Amino acid sequence: MDLHQIQYIVAIAEAQGISKAAEKLFITQSALNQQLLKLEKELGTPLFERRKHSMIPTYAGTVYLEAAQKILNIKKDTYKIIHDISKEKAGMISIAYTPEQGARMFSQIYPHFHEKYPNILFKIQEGRAKDMEQMILKREVDIAFCIRSENGHKLQFEYIDLKTEPIVLAVLARHPHAVLAGSRSYETLPKVDITLFKDSDFVLAAKSTRIRGVSERIFENGGFRPKVLFESISTSTIVSMVKNQMCCAFLPGSYIDPEAPVVYFSVAPFCSWTHSVIMLPGTYLTQPERDMIQLAKLQSNNQLPPFC
């Protein structure tokens, strides 16, 4: 098999068409189409079903693509190992992280990483936890900075845990039950009965987020459905709504703000999740990748020194 030809066919499948694939590969549509026709003639069967606006792999195409992806993965893994053996501080690291917490983490560790490895590039994708799991399974990225619940270990992944974080109930300071928090609730996180808030207004995280599942289980245990003002994909938006004295909300502990006009509770049963690095079992981690993960662990535990 010709590696260039393999990459061409994979690109056509990903783009579901010749024109977008050719644009991505920086070759002409005519040249790419000729490569496909040449391969189909060699194999004696079409690899794609040509439709009006897309190209869908035939059964033979699916078989070819599965083998092609394995070959490309072997090439990528081999190059990673050789770069590491030769101590060559160059190459590319493909990662995924969440749009908010993950992006904040990466922006803090990157200056430290870049100082040590200035010639290493990053291929970055953003997504929610479920999306990133699929990126890993499809080998679109090698490493994902993800969040898992207490019982969230899945056999198809390998995990490196960074930190465990509580899920807290953030309540506006003027709420009638805010007095139950006492002083310094941002440190003590006193327990509270969630049913006390059955008539309170809430803003919920979007259904695609992991924290939404956590909050729904809490409401279910409390035996009521909350009064929902709206839902948001953005944790920052939810935090702003609570700080502006508009509603209650469930938040990751890292969003606790001692200066905000907000009190914080834990609810029974105590809820937490774990920030983890996930990858496929047996993934080879280069020294730069290991150093990046160590920086992420330091950042997660507030031990990363300021970059000077």
PDB file of C-alpha atoms in Angstrom:
ATOM      1  CA  MET A   1       0.000   0.000   0.000  1.00  0.00           C
ATOM      2  CA  ASP A   2       1.125   3.537  -0.835  1.00  0.00           C
ATOM      3  CA  LEU A   3       0.964   5.705   2.320  1.00  0.00           C
ATOM      4  CA  HIS A   4       0.094   8.819   0.333  1.00  0.00           C
ATOM      5  CA  GLN A   5      -2.711   6.937  -1.385  1.00  0.00           C
ATOM      6  CA  ILE A   6      -3.967   5.698   1.982  1.00  0.00           C
ATOM      7  CA  GLN A   7      -4.019   9.259   3.338  1.00  0.00           C
ATOM      8  CA  TYR A   8      -5.949  10.386   0.257  1.00  0.00           C
ATOM      9  CA  ILE A   9      -8.674   7.768   0.737  1.00  0.00           C
ATOM     10  CA  VAL A  10      -8.978   8.485   4.462  1.00  0.00           C
ATOM     11  CA  ALA A  11      -9.279  12.208   3.708  1.00  0.00           C
ATOM     12  CA  ILE A  12     -12.083  11.569   1.192  1.00  0.00           C
ATOM     13  CA  ALA A  13     -13.959   9.510   3.772  1.00  0.00           C
ATOM     14  CA  GLU A  14     -13.547  12.157   6.480  1.00  0.00           C
ATOM     15  CA  ALA A  15     -14.649  14.980   4.173  1.00  0.00           C
ATOM     16  CA  GLN A  16     -17.324  12.818   2.481  1.00  0.00           C
ATOM     17  CA  GLY A  17     -16.288  14.273  -0.844  1.00  0.00           C
ATOM     18  CA  ILE A  18     -13.478  15.019  -3.288  1.00  0.00           C
ATOM     19  CA  SER A  19     -13.512  18.827  -3.204  1.00  0.00           C
ATOM     20  CA  LYS A  20     -13.148  19.312   0.581  1.00  0.00           C
ATOM     21  CA  ALA A  21     -10.606  16.498   0.809  1.00  0.00           C
ATOM     22  CA  ALA A  22      -8.518  17.994  -2.018  1.00  0.00           C
ATOM     23  CA  GLU A  23      -8.595  21.380  -0.290  1.00  0.00           C
ATOM     24  CA  LYS A  24      -7.389  19.804   2.964  1.00  0.00           C
ATOM     25  CA  LEU A  25      -4.628  17.886   1.160  1.00  0.00           C
ATOM     26  CA  PHE A  26      -3.549  20.894  -0.946  1.00  0.00           C
ATOM     27  CA  ILE A  27      -3.910  19.014  -4.239  1.00  0.00           C
ATOM     28  CA  THR A  28      -6.290  19.474  -7.162  1.00  0.00           C
ATOM     29  CA  GLN A  29      -9.658  17.728  -7.245  1.00  0.00           C
ATOM     30  CA  SER A  30      -8.687  16.129 -10.561  1.00  0.00           C
ATOM     31  CA  ALA A  31      -5.481  14.638  -9.111  1.00  0.00           C
ATOM     32  CA  LEU A  32      -7.296  13.277  -6.074  1.00  0.00           C
ATOM     33  CA  ASN A  33     -10.074  11.796  -8.182  1.00  0.00           C
ATOM     34  CA  GLN A  34      -7.493  10.101 -10.411  1.00  0.00           C
ATOM     35  CA  GLN A  35      -5.847   8.507  -7.367  1.00  0.00           C
ATOM     36  CA  LEU A  36      -9.206   7.150  -6.214  1.00  0.00           C
ATOM     37  CA  LEU A  37     -10.115   5.791  -9.655  1.00  0.00           C
ATOM     38  CA  LYS A  38      -6.678   4.183  -9.974  1.00  0.00           C
ATOM     39  CA  LEU A  39      -7.061   2.394  -6.641  1.00  0.00           C
ATOM     40  CA  GLU A  40     -10.632   1.278  -7.376  1.00  0.00           C
ATOM     41  CA  LYS A  41      -9.458  -0.144 -10.710  1.00  0.00           C
ATOM     42  CA  GLU A  42      -6.600  -1.963  -8.948  1.00  0.00           C
ATOM     43  CA  LEU A  43      -8.990  -3.433  -6.363  1.00  0.00           C
ATOM     44  CA  GLY A  44     -11.717  -4.195  -8.881  1.00  0.00           C
ATOM     45  CA  THR A  45     -14.485  -2.629  -6.818  1.00  0.00           C
ATOM     46  CA  PRO A  46     -15.724   0.857  -5.891  1.00  0.00           C
ATOM     47  CA  LEU A  47     -14.708   2.171  -2.471  1.00  0.00           C
ATOM     48  CA  PHE A  48     -17.350   4.889  -2.316  1.00  0.00           C
ATOM     49  CA  GLU A  49     -20.961   5.255  -3.264  1.00  0.00           C
ATOM     50  CA  ARG A  50     -21.259   8.525  -5.167  1.00  0.00           C
ATOM     51  CA  ARG A  51     -24.284  10.509  -4.046  1.00  0.00           C
ATOM     52  CA  LYS A  52     -25.400  13.985  -5.026  1.00  0.00           C
ATOM     53  CA  HIS A  53     -23.693  15.860  -2.205  1.00  0.00           C
ATOM     54  CA  SER A  54     -21.515  13.236  -0.531  1.00  0.00           C
ATOM     55  CA  MET A  55     -19.470  10.084  -0.946  1.00  0.00           C
ATOM     56  CA  ILE A  56     -20.250   7.199   1.410  1.00  0.00           C
ATOM     57  CA  PRO A  57     -17.900   4.210   1.823  1.00  0.00           C
ATOM     58  CA  THR A  58     -19.145   0.953   0.345  1.00  0.00           C
ATOM     59  CA  TYR A  59     -18.628  -2.265   2.299  1.00  0.00           C
ATOM     60  CA  ALA A  60     -15.302  -2.721   0.495  1.00  0.00           C
ATOM     61  CA  GLY A  61     -14.468   0.911   1.299  1.00  0.00           C
ATOM     62  CA  THR A  62     -15.192   0.355   4.989  1.00  0.00           C
ATOM     63  CA  VAL A  63     -12.859  -2.669   5.050  1.00  0.00           C
ATOM     64  CA  TYR A  64     -10.131  -0.670   3.287  1.00  0.00           C
ATOM     65  CA  LEU A  65     -10.536   2.329   5.615  1.00  0.00           C
ATOM     66  CA  GLU A  66     -10.311   0.202   8.766  1.00  0.00           C
ATOM     67  CA  ALA A  67      -7.024  -1.275   7.565  1.00  0.00           C
ATOM     68  CA  ALA A  68      -5.801   2.125   6.333  1.00  0.00           C
ATOM     69  CA  GLN A  69      -6.417   3.754   9.716  1.00  0.00           C
ATOM     70  CA  LYS A  70      -4.475   1.006  11.475  1.00  0.00           C
ATOM     71  CA  ILE A  71      -1.538   1.548   9.120  1.00  0.00           C
ATOM     72  CA  LEU A  72      -1.551   5.313   9.696  1.00  0.00           C
ATOM     73  CA  ASN A  73      -1.755   4.792  13.460  1.00  0.00           C
ATOM     74  CA  ILE A  74       1.225   2.423  13.340  1.00  0.00           C
ATOM     75  CA  LYS A  75       3.201   5.039  11.412  1.00  0.00           C
ATOM     76  CA  LYS A  76       2.294   7.780  13.907  1.00  0.00           C
ATOM     77  CA  ASP A  77       3.161   5.638  16.931  1.00  0.00           C
ATOM     78  CA  THR A  78       6.440   4.521  15.369  1.00  0.00           C
ATOM     79  CA  TYR A  79       7.512   8.100  14.669  1.00  0.00           C
ATOM     80  CA  LYS A  80       6.622   9.106  18.249  1.00  0.00           C
ATOM     81  CA  ILE A  81       8.815   6.389  19.715  1.00  0.00           C
ATOM     82  CA  ILE A  82      11.742   7.138  17.369  1.00  0.00           C
ATOM     83  CA  HIS A  83      11.563  10.884  18.146  1.00  0.00           C
ATOM     84  CA  ASP A  84      11.652  10.021  21.838  1.00  0.00           C
ATOM     85  CA  ILE A  85      14.546   7.576  21.514  1.00  0.00           C
ATOM     86  CA  SER A  86      16.583  10.112  19.572  1.00  0.00           C
ATOM     87  CA  LYS A  87      15.792  12.803  22.201  1.00  0.00           C
ATOM     88  CA  GLU A  88      14.603  14.998  19.385  1.00  0.00           C
ATOM     89  CA  LYS A  89      12.604  17.798  20.971  1.00  0.00           C
ATOM     90  CA  ALA A  90      10.319  18.218  17.983  1.00  0.00           C
ATOM     91  CA  GLY A  91       7.085  16.789  16.680  1.00  0.00           C
ATOM     92  CA  MET A  92       3.385  17.168  17.394  1.00  0.00           C
ATOM     93  CA  ILE A  93       1.174  16.373  20.375  1.00  0.00           C
ATOM     94  CA  SER A  94      -2.537  15.860  19.712  1.00  0.00           C
ATOM     95  CA  ILE A  95      -4.785  16.634  22.674  1.00  0.00           C
ATOM     96  CA  ALA A  96      -8.365  17.488  23.537  1.00  0.00           C
ATOM     97  CA  TYR A  97      -9.783  19.456  26.440  1.00  0.00           C
ATOM     98  CA  THR A  98     -12.993  21.172  27.554  1.00  0.00           C
ATOM     99  CA  PRO A  99     -13.693  24.699  26.254  1.00  0.00           C
ATOM    100  CA  GLU A 100     -13.544  26.365  29.693  1.00  0.00           C
ATOM    101  CA  GLN A 101     -11.625  24.558  32.430  1.00  0.00           C
ATOM    102  CA  GLY A 102      -9.457  22.695  29.939  1.00  0.00           C
ATOM    103  CA  ALA A 103      -8.640  25.823  27.972  1.00  0.00           C
ATOM    104  CA  ARG A 104      -7.764  27.663  31.184  1.00  0.00           C
ATOM    105  CA  MET A 105      -5.495  24.812  32.269  1.00  0.00           C
ATOM    106  CA  PHE A 106      -3.700  24.671  28.920  1.00  0.00           C
ATOM    107  CA  SER A 107      -3.158  28.440  28.778  1.00  0.00           C
ATOM    108  CA  GLN A 108      -1.387  28.240  32.159  1.00  0.00           C
ATOM    109  CA  ILE A 109       0.847  25.243  31.457  1.00  0.00           C
ATOM    110  CA  TYR A 110       1.739  26.094  27.852  1.00  0.00           C
ATOM    111  CA  PRO A 111       4.302  28.855  28.600  1.00  0.00           C
ATOM    112  CA  HIS A 112       6.233  26.439  30.864  1.00  0.00           C
ATOM    113  CA  PHE A 113       6.030  23.681  28.270  1.00  0.00           C
ATOM    114  CA  HIS A 114       6.995  25.913  25.341  1.00  0.00           C
ATOM    115  CA  GLU A 115      10.048  27.197  27.185  1.00  0.00           C
ATOM    116  CA  LYS A 116      11.388  23.633  27.388  1.00  0.00           C
ATOM    117  CA  TYR A 117      10.062  22.355  24.045  1.00  0.00           C
ATOM    118  CA  PRO A 118       9.834  25.333  21.657  1.00  0.00           C
ATOM    119  CA  ASN A 119       9.740  23.137  18.532  1.00  0.00           C
ATOM    120  CA  ILE A 120       6.826  20.932  19.530  1.00  0.00           C
ATOM    121  CA  LEU A 121       3.484  21.821  17.988  1.00  0.00           C
ATOM    122  CA  PHE A 122       0.036  21.038  19.363  1.00  0.00           C
ATOM    123  CA  LYS A 123      -2.991  19.762  17.509  1.00  0.00           C
ATOM    124  CA  ILE A 124      -5.878  20.773  19.760  1.00  0.00           C
ATOM    125  CA  GLN A 125      -9.571  19.930  19.756  1.00  0.00           C
ATOM    126  CA  GLU A 126     -12.200  21.075  22.224  1.00  0.00           C
ATOM    127  CA  GLY A 127     -15.248  19.151  23.357  1.00  0.00           C
ATOM    128  CA  ARG A 128     -17.304  17.824  26.232  1.00  0.00           C
ATOM    129  CA  ALA A 129     -16.382  14.625  28.060  1.00  0.00           C
ATOM    130  CA  LYS A 130     -18.416  12.283  25.853  1.00  0.00           C
ATOM    131  CA  ASP A 131     -17.089  13.947  22.701  1.00  0.00           C
ATOM    132  CA  MET A 132     -13.496  13.571  23.849  1.00  0.00           C
ATOM    133  CA  GLU A 133     -13.971   9.896  24.604  1.00  0.00           C
ATOM    134  CA  GLN A 134     -15.044   9.408  20.989  1.00  0.00           C
ATOM    135  CA  MET A 135     -12.026  11.409  19.771  1.00  0.00           C
ATOM    136  CA  ILE A 136      -9.759   9.029  21.676  1.00  0.00           C
ATOM    137  CA  LEU A 137     -11.511   5.915  20.372  1.00  0.00           C
ATOM    138  CA  LYS A 138     -11.294   7.196  16.797  1.00  0.00           C
ATOM    139  CA  ARG A 139      -7.608   8.132  17.284  1.00  0.00           C
ATOM    140  CA  GLU A 140      -8.373  11.739  16.378  1.00  0.00           C
ATOM    141  CA  VAL A 141      -6.305  12.730  19.429  1.00  0.00           C
ATOM    142  CA  ASP A 142      -3.883  10.755  21.595  1.00  0.00           C
ATOM    143  CA  ILE A 143      -4.594  12.396  24.943  1.00  0.00           C
ATOM    144  CA  ALA A 144      -7.675  14.056  26.419  1.00  0.00           C
ATOM    145  CA  PHE A 145      -7.988  16.102  29.596  1.00  0.00           C
ATOM    146  CA  CYS A 146     -11.342  14.864  30.755  1.00  0.00           C
ATOM    147  CA  ILE A 147     -13.624  14.571  33.785  1.00  0.00           C
ATOM    148  CA  ARG A 148     -15.016  11.344  35.152  1.00  0.00           C
ATOM    149  CA  SER A 149     -17.533  10.688  37.913  1.00  0.00           C
ATOM    150  CA  GLU A 150     -16.775   8.614  41.011  1.00  0.00           C
ATOM    151  CA  ASN A 151     -17.590   5.351  39.229  1.00  0.00           C
ATOM    152  CA  GLY A 152     -16.558   6.574  35.794  1.00  0.00           C
ATOM    153  CA  HIS A 153     -13.729   4.167  34.920  1.00  0.00           C
ATOM    154  CA  LYS A 154     -14.310   2.596  31.500  1.00  0.00           C
ATOM    155  CA  LEU A 155     -12.349  -0.444  30.433  1.00  0.00           C
ATOM    156  CA  GLN A 156     -11.569   0.929  26.969  1.00  0.00           C
ATOM    157  CA  PHE A 157      -9.520   3.797  28.454  1.00  0.00           C
ATOM    158  CA  GLU A 158      -6.437   4.246  30.585  1.00  0.00           C
ATOM    159  CA  TYR A 159      -6.548   7.025  33.191  1.00  0.00           C
ATOM    160  CA  ILE A 160      -4.020   9.259  34.909  1.00  0.00           C
ATOM    161  CA  ASP A 161      -5.831  11.151  37.671  1.00  0.00           C
ATOM    162  CA  LEU A 162      -4.915  14.785  38.279  1.00  0.00           C
ATOM    163  CA  LYS A 163      -7.219  15.843  41.125  1.00  0.00           C
ATOM    164  CA  THR A 164     -10.605  15.182  42.705  1.00  0.00           C
ATOM    165  CA  GLU A 165     -13.015  18.095  42.893  1.00  0.00           C
ATOM    166  CA  PRO A 166     -16.276  18.488  44.851  1.00  0.00           C
ATOM    167  CA  ILE A 167     -19.540  19.470  43.205  1.00  0.00           C
ATOM    168  CA  VAL A 168     -21.097  22.267  45.267  1.00  0.00           C
ATOM    169  CA  LEU A 169     -24.448  23.971  45.510  1.00  0.00           C
ATOM    170  CA  ALA A 170     -23.946  27.708  45.001  1.00  0.00           C
ATOM    171  CA  VAL A 171     -26.690  29.800  46.612  1.00  0.00           C
ATOM    172  CA  LEU A 172     -27.246  33.527  46.366  1.00  0.00           C
ATOM    173  CA  ALA A 173     -26.418  35.336  49.593  1.00  0.00           C
ATOM    174  CA  ARG A 174     -29.901  36.816  49.929  1.00  0.00           C
ATOM    175  CA  HIS A 175     -31.575  33.399  49.762  1.00  0.00           C
ATOM    176  CA  PRO A 176     -33.648  32.603  52.907  1.00  0.00           C
ATOM    177  CA  HIS A 177     -31.585  29.475  53.586  1.00  0.00           C
ATOM    178  CA  ALA A 178     -28.192  31.111  53.028  1.00  0.00           C
ATOM    179  CA  VAL A 179     -27.894  31.612  56.789  1.00  0.00           C
ATOM    180  CA  LEU A 180     -27.484  27.831  57.161  1.00  0.00           C
ATOM    181  CA  ALA A 181     -24.071  28.089  55.492  1.00  0.00           C
ATOM    182  CA  GLY A 182     -22.525  29.934  58.411  1.00  0.00           C
ATOM    183  CA  SER A 183     -19.247  31.759  57.873  1.00  0.00           C
ATOM    184  CA  ARG A 184     -16.512  30.749  55.424  1.00  0.00           C
ATOM    185  CA  SER A 185     -18.760  28.269  53.625  1.00  0.00           C
ATOM    186  CA  TYR A 186     -16.339  28.402  50.706  1.00  0.00           C
ATOM    187  CA  GLU A 187     -13.976  26.412  52.954  1.00  0.00           C
ATOM    188  CA  THR A 188     -16.297  24.326  55.117  1.00  0.00           C
ATOM    189  CA  LEU A 189     -18.933  23.357  52.502  1.00  0.00           C
ATOM    190  CA  PRO A 190     -21.598  22.520  55.122  1.00  0.00           C
ATOM    191  CA  LYS A 191     -24.113  19.824  54.203  1.00  0.00           C
ATOM    192  CA  VAL A 192     -27.646  20.868  53.395  1.00  0.00           C
ATOM    193  CA  ASP A 193     -30.897  19.082  52.547  1.00  0.00           C
ATOM    194  CA  ILE A 194     -31.569  19.747  48.858  1.00  0.00           C
ATOM    195  CA  THR A 195     -35.341  19.641  49.417  1.00  0.00           C
ATOM    196  CA  LEU A 196     -35.057  23.040  51.134  1.00  0.00           C
ATOM    197  CA  PHE A 197     -34.456  24.475  47.651  1.00  0.00           C
ATOM    198  CA  LYS A 198     -37.366  22.850  45.812  1.00  0.00           C
ATOM    199  CA  ASP A 199     -39.026  26.259  45.321  1.00  0.00           C
ATOM    200  CA  SER A 200     -35.813  28.067  44.369  1.00  0.00           C
ATOM    201  CA  ASP A 201     -34.807  29.155  40.885  1.00  0.00           C
ATOM    202  CA  PHE A 202     -31.959  27.214  39.251  1.00  0.00           C
ATOM    203  CA  VAL A 203     -29.821  27.558  36.171  1.00  0.00           C
ATOM    204  CA  LEU A 204     -28.726  24.154  34.902  1.00  0.00           C
ATOM    205  CA  ALA A 205     -25.796  23.115  32.783  1.00  0.00           C
ATOM    206  CA  ALA A 206     -26.690  21.859  29.311  1.00  0.00           C
ATOM    207  CA  LYS A 207     -27.668  18.212  28.905  1.00  0.00           C
ATOM    208  CA  SER A 208     -24.456  17.490  26.999  1.00  0.00           C
ATOM    209  CA  THR A 209     -22.359  18.227  30.100  1.00  0.00           C
ATOM    210  CA  ARG A 210     -21.298  15.757  32.784  1.00  0.00           C
ATOM    211  CA  ILE A 211     -22.326  18.066  35.628  1.00  0.00           C
ATOM    212  CA  ARG A 212     -25.913  18.033  34.327  1.00  0.00           C
ATOM    213  CA  GLY A 213     -26.086  14.312  35.008  1.00  0.00           C
ATOM    214  CA  VAL A 214     -24.748  14.889  38.524  1.00  0.00           C
ATOM    215  CA  SER A 215     -27.318  17.596  39.271  1.00  0.00           C
ATOM    216  CA  GLU A 216     -30.199  15.516  37.893  1.00  0.00           C
ATOM    217  CA  ARG A 217     -29.302  12.651  40.220  1.00  0.00           C
ATOM    218  CA  ILE A 218     -29.285  15.051  43.169  1.00  0.00           C
ATOM    219  CA  PHE A 219     -32.748  16.373  42.304  1.00  0.00           C
ATOM    220  CA  GLU A 220     -33.997  12.829  41.773  1.00  0.00           C
ATOM    221  CA  ASN A 221     -32.715  11.826  45.216  1.00  0.00           C
ATOM    222  CA  GLY A 222     -34.503  14.877  46.617  1.00  0.00           C
ATOM    223  CA  GLY A 223     -37.753  13.822  44.981  1.00  0.00           C
ATOM    224  CA  PHE A 224     -38.487  17.012  43.053  1.00  0.00           C
ATOM    225  CA  ARG A 225     -37.937  18.785  39.760  1.00  0.00           C
ATOM    226  CA  PRO A 226     -36.255  22.182  40.052  1.00  0.00           C
ATOM    227  CA  LYS A 227     -37.646  25.477  38.801  1.00  0.00           C
ATOM    228  CA  VAL A 228     -35.325  26.156  35.871  1.00  0.00           C
ATOM    229  CA  LEU A 229     -34.720  29.687  34.609  1.00  0.00           C
ATOM    230  CA  PHE A 230     -32.652  28.452  31.652  1.00  0.00           C
ATOM    231  CA  GLU A 231     -29.862  26.067  30.663  1.00  0.00           C
ATOM    232  CA  SER A 232     -26.365  27.013  29.565  1.00  0.00           C
ATOM    233  CA  ILE A 233     -23.379  25.214  28.061  1.00  0.00           C
ATOM    234  CA  SER A 234     -21.117  27.793  29.712  1.00  0.00           C
ATOM    235  CA  THR A 235     -20.111  27.364  33.341  1.00  0.00           C
ATOM    236  CA  SER A 236     -18.906  30.972  33.343  1.00  0.00           C
ATOM    237  CA  THR A 237     -22.415  32.146  32.422  1.00  0.00           C
ATOM    238  CA  ILE A 238     -23.923  30.069  35.222  1.00  0.00           C
ATOM    239  CA  VAL A 239     -21.418  31.482  37.722  1.00  0.00           C
ATOM    240  CA  SER A 240     -22.255  35.028  36.635  1.00  0.00           C
ATOM    241  CA  MET A 241     -25.978  34.398  37.134  1.00  0.00           C
ATOM    242  CA  VAL A 242     -25.405  33.174  40.689  1.00  0.00           C
ATOM    243  CA  LYS A 243     -23.095  36.097  41.501  1.00  0.00           C
ATOM    244  CA  ASN A 244     -25.731  38.490  40.176  1.00  0.00           C
ATOM    245  CA  GLN A 245     -28.169  37.062  42.723  1.00  0.00           C
ATOM    246  CA  MET A 246     -30.457  35.523  40.111  1.00  0.00           C
ATOM    247  CA  CYS A 247     -30.477  31.804  40.939  1.00  0.00           C
ATOM    248  CA  CYS A 248     -28.907  28.745  42.549  1.00  0.00           C
ATOM    249  CA  ALA A 249     -26.699  26.319  40.640  1.00  0.00           C
ATOM    250  CA  PHE A 250     -24.422  23.313  40.940  1.00  0.00           C
ATOM    251  CA  LEU A 251     -20.784  24.146  40.204  1.00  0.00           C
ATOM    252  CA  PRO A 252     -17.389  22.440  40.182  1.00  0.00           C
ATOM    253  CA  GLY A 253     -15.438  23.326  43.305  1.00  0.00           C
ATOM    254  CA  SER A 254     -12.776  25.143  41.293  1.00  0.00           C
ATOM    255  CA  TYR A 255     -15.338  27.887  40.578  1.00  0.00           C
ATOM    256  CA  ILE A 256     -15.782  28.748  44.268  1.00  0.00           C
ATOM    257  CA  ASP A 257     -15.097  32.442  44.791  1.00  0.00           C
ATOM    258  CA  PRO A 258     -14.611  33.564  48.415  1.00  0.00           C
ATOM    259  CA  GLU A 259     -15.195  37.189  47.411  1.00  0.00           C
ATOM    260  CA  ALA A 260     -18.527  36.621  45.674  1.00  0.00           C
ATOM    261  CA  PRO A 261     -21.898  37.333  47.342  1.00  0.00           C
ATOM    262  CA  VAL A 262     -22.560  33.591  47.321  1.00  0.00           C
ATOM    263  CA  VAL A 263     -22.625  30.795  49.905  1.00  0.00           C
ATOM    264  CA  TYR A 264     -21.703  27.209  49.165  1.00  0.00           C
ATOM    265  CA  PHE A 265     -23.078  23.870  50.353  1.00  0.00           C
ATOM    266  CA  SER A 266     -22.419  20.204  49.811  1.00  0.00           C
ATOM    267  CA  VAL A 267     -25.416  17.938  49.464  1.00  0.00           C
ATOM    268  CA  ALA A 268     -26.037  14.355  50.518  1.00  0.00           C
ATOM    269  CA  PRO A 269     -24.809  12.079  49.136  1.00  0.00           C
ATOM    270  CA  PHE A 270     -21.521  13.965  48.727  1.00  0.00           C
ATOM    271  CA  CYS A 271     -20.737  14.458  45.029  1.00  0.00           C
ATOM    272  CA  SER A 272     -17.373  14.842  43.372  1.00  0.00           C
ATOM    273  CA  TRP A 273     -15.621  14.094  40.129  1.00  0.00           C
ATOM    274  CA  THR A 274     -12.040  13.552  39.054  1.00  0.00           C
ATOM    275  CA  HIS A 275      -9.989  15.445  36.504  1.00  0.00           C
ATOM    276  CA  SER A 276      -8.087  12.846  34.512  1.00  0.00           C
ATOM    277  CA  VAL A 277      -5.934  12.351  31.477  1.00  0.00           C
ATOM    278  CA  ILE A 278      -7.439   9.607  29.330  1.00  0.00           C
ATOM    279  CA  MET A 279      -5.898   7.603  26.511  1.00  0.00           C
ATOM    280  CA  LEU A 280      -6.142   4.221  24.897  1.00  0.00           C
ATOM    281  CA  PRO A 281      -4.561   1.386  26.935  1.00  0.00           C
ATOM    282  CA  GLY A 282      -0.931   0.862  25.981  1.00  0.00           C
ATOM    283  CA  THR A 283      -0.496   4.358  24.531  1.00  0.00           C
ATOM    284  CA  TYR A 284       3.193   5.274  24.369  1.00  0.00           C
ATOM    285  CA  LEU A 285       3.830   8.587  26.095  1.00  0.00           C
ATOM    286  CA  THR A 286       6.888  10.509  24.966  1.00  0.00           C
ATOM    287  CA  GLN A 287       8.954  12.482  27.469  1.00  0.00           C
ATOM    288  CA  PRO A 288       7.372  15.786  26.329  1.00  0.00           C
ATOM    289  CA  GLU A 289       3.904  14.272  26.798  1.00  0.00           C
ATOM    290  CA  ARG A 290       4.840  13.048  30.272  1.00  0.00           C
ATOM    291  CA  ASP A 291       6.179  16.495  31.146  1.00  0.00           C
ATOM    292  CA  MET A 292       2.976  18.102  29.872  1.00  0.00           C
ATOM    293  CA  ILE A 293       0.860  15.818  32.072  1.00  0.00           C
ATOM    294  CA  GLN A 294       3.036  16.619  35.084  1.00  0.00           C
ATOM    295  CA  LEU A 295       2.526  20.338  34.450  1.00  0.00           C
ATOM    296  CA  ALA A 296      -1.218  19.728  34.239  1.00  0.00           C
ATOM    297  CA  LYS A 297      -1.133  17.916  37.588  1.00  0.00           C
ATOM    298  CA  LEU A 298       0.727  20.824  39.199  1.00  0.00           C
ATOM    299  CA  GLN A 299      -1.736  23.326  37.716  1.00  0.00           C
ATOM    300  CA  SER A 300      -4.753  21.298  38.853  1.00  0.00           C
ATOM    301  CA  ASN A 301      -3.476  21.309  42.437  1.00  0.00           C
ATOM    302  CA  ASN A 302      -2.490  24.993  42.431  1.00  0.00           C
ATOM    303  CA  GLN A 303       1.209  24.109  42.599  1.00  0.00           C
ATOM    304  CA  LEU A 304       2.299  25.483  39.223  1.00  0.00           C
ATOM    305  CA  PRO A 305       4.788  28.323  39.766  1.00  0.00           C
ATOM    306  CA  PRO A 306       4.071  31.619  37.983  1.00  0.00           C
ATOM    307  CA  PHE A 307       5.751  31.878  34.598  1.00  0.00           C
ATOM    308  CA  CYS A 308       8.418  34.537  34.504  1.00  0.00           C
TER     309      CYS A 308
END
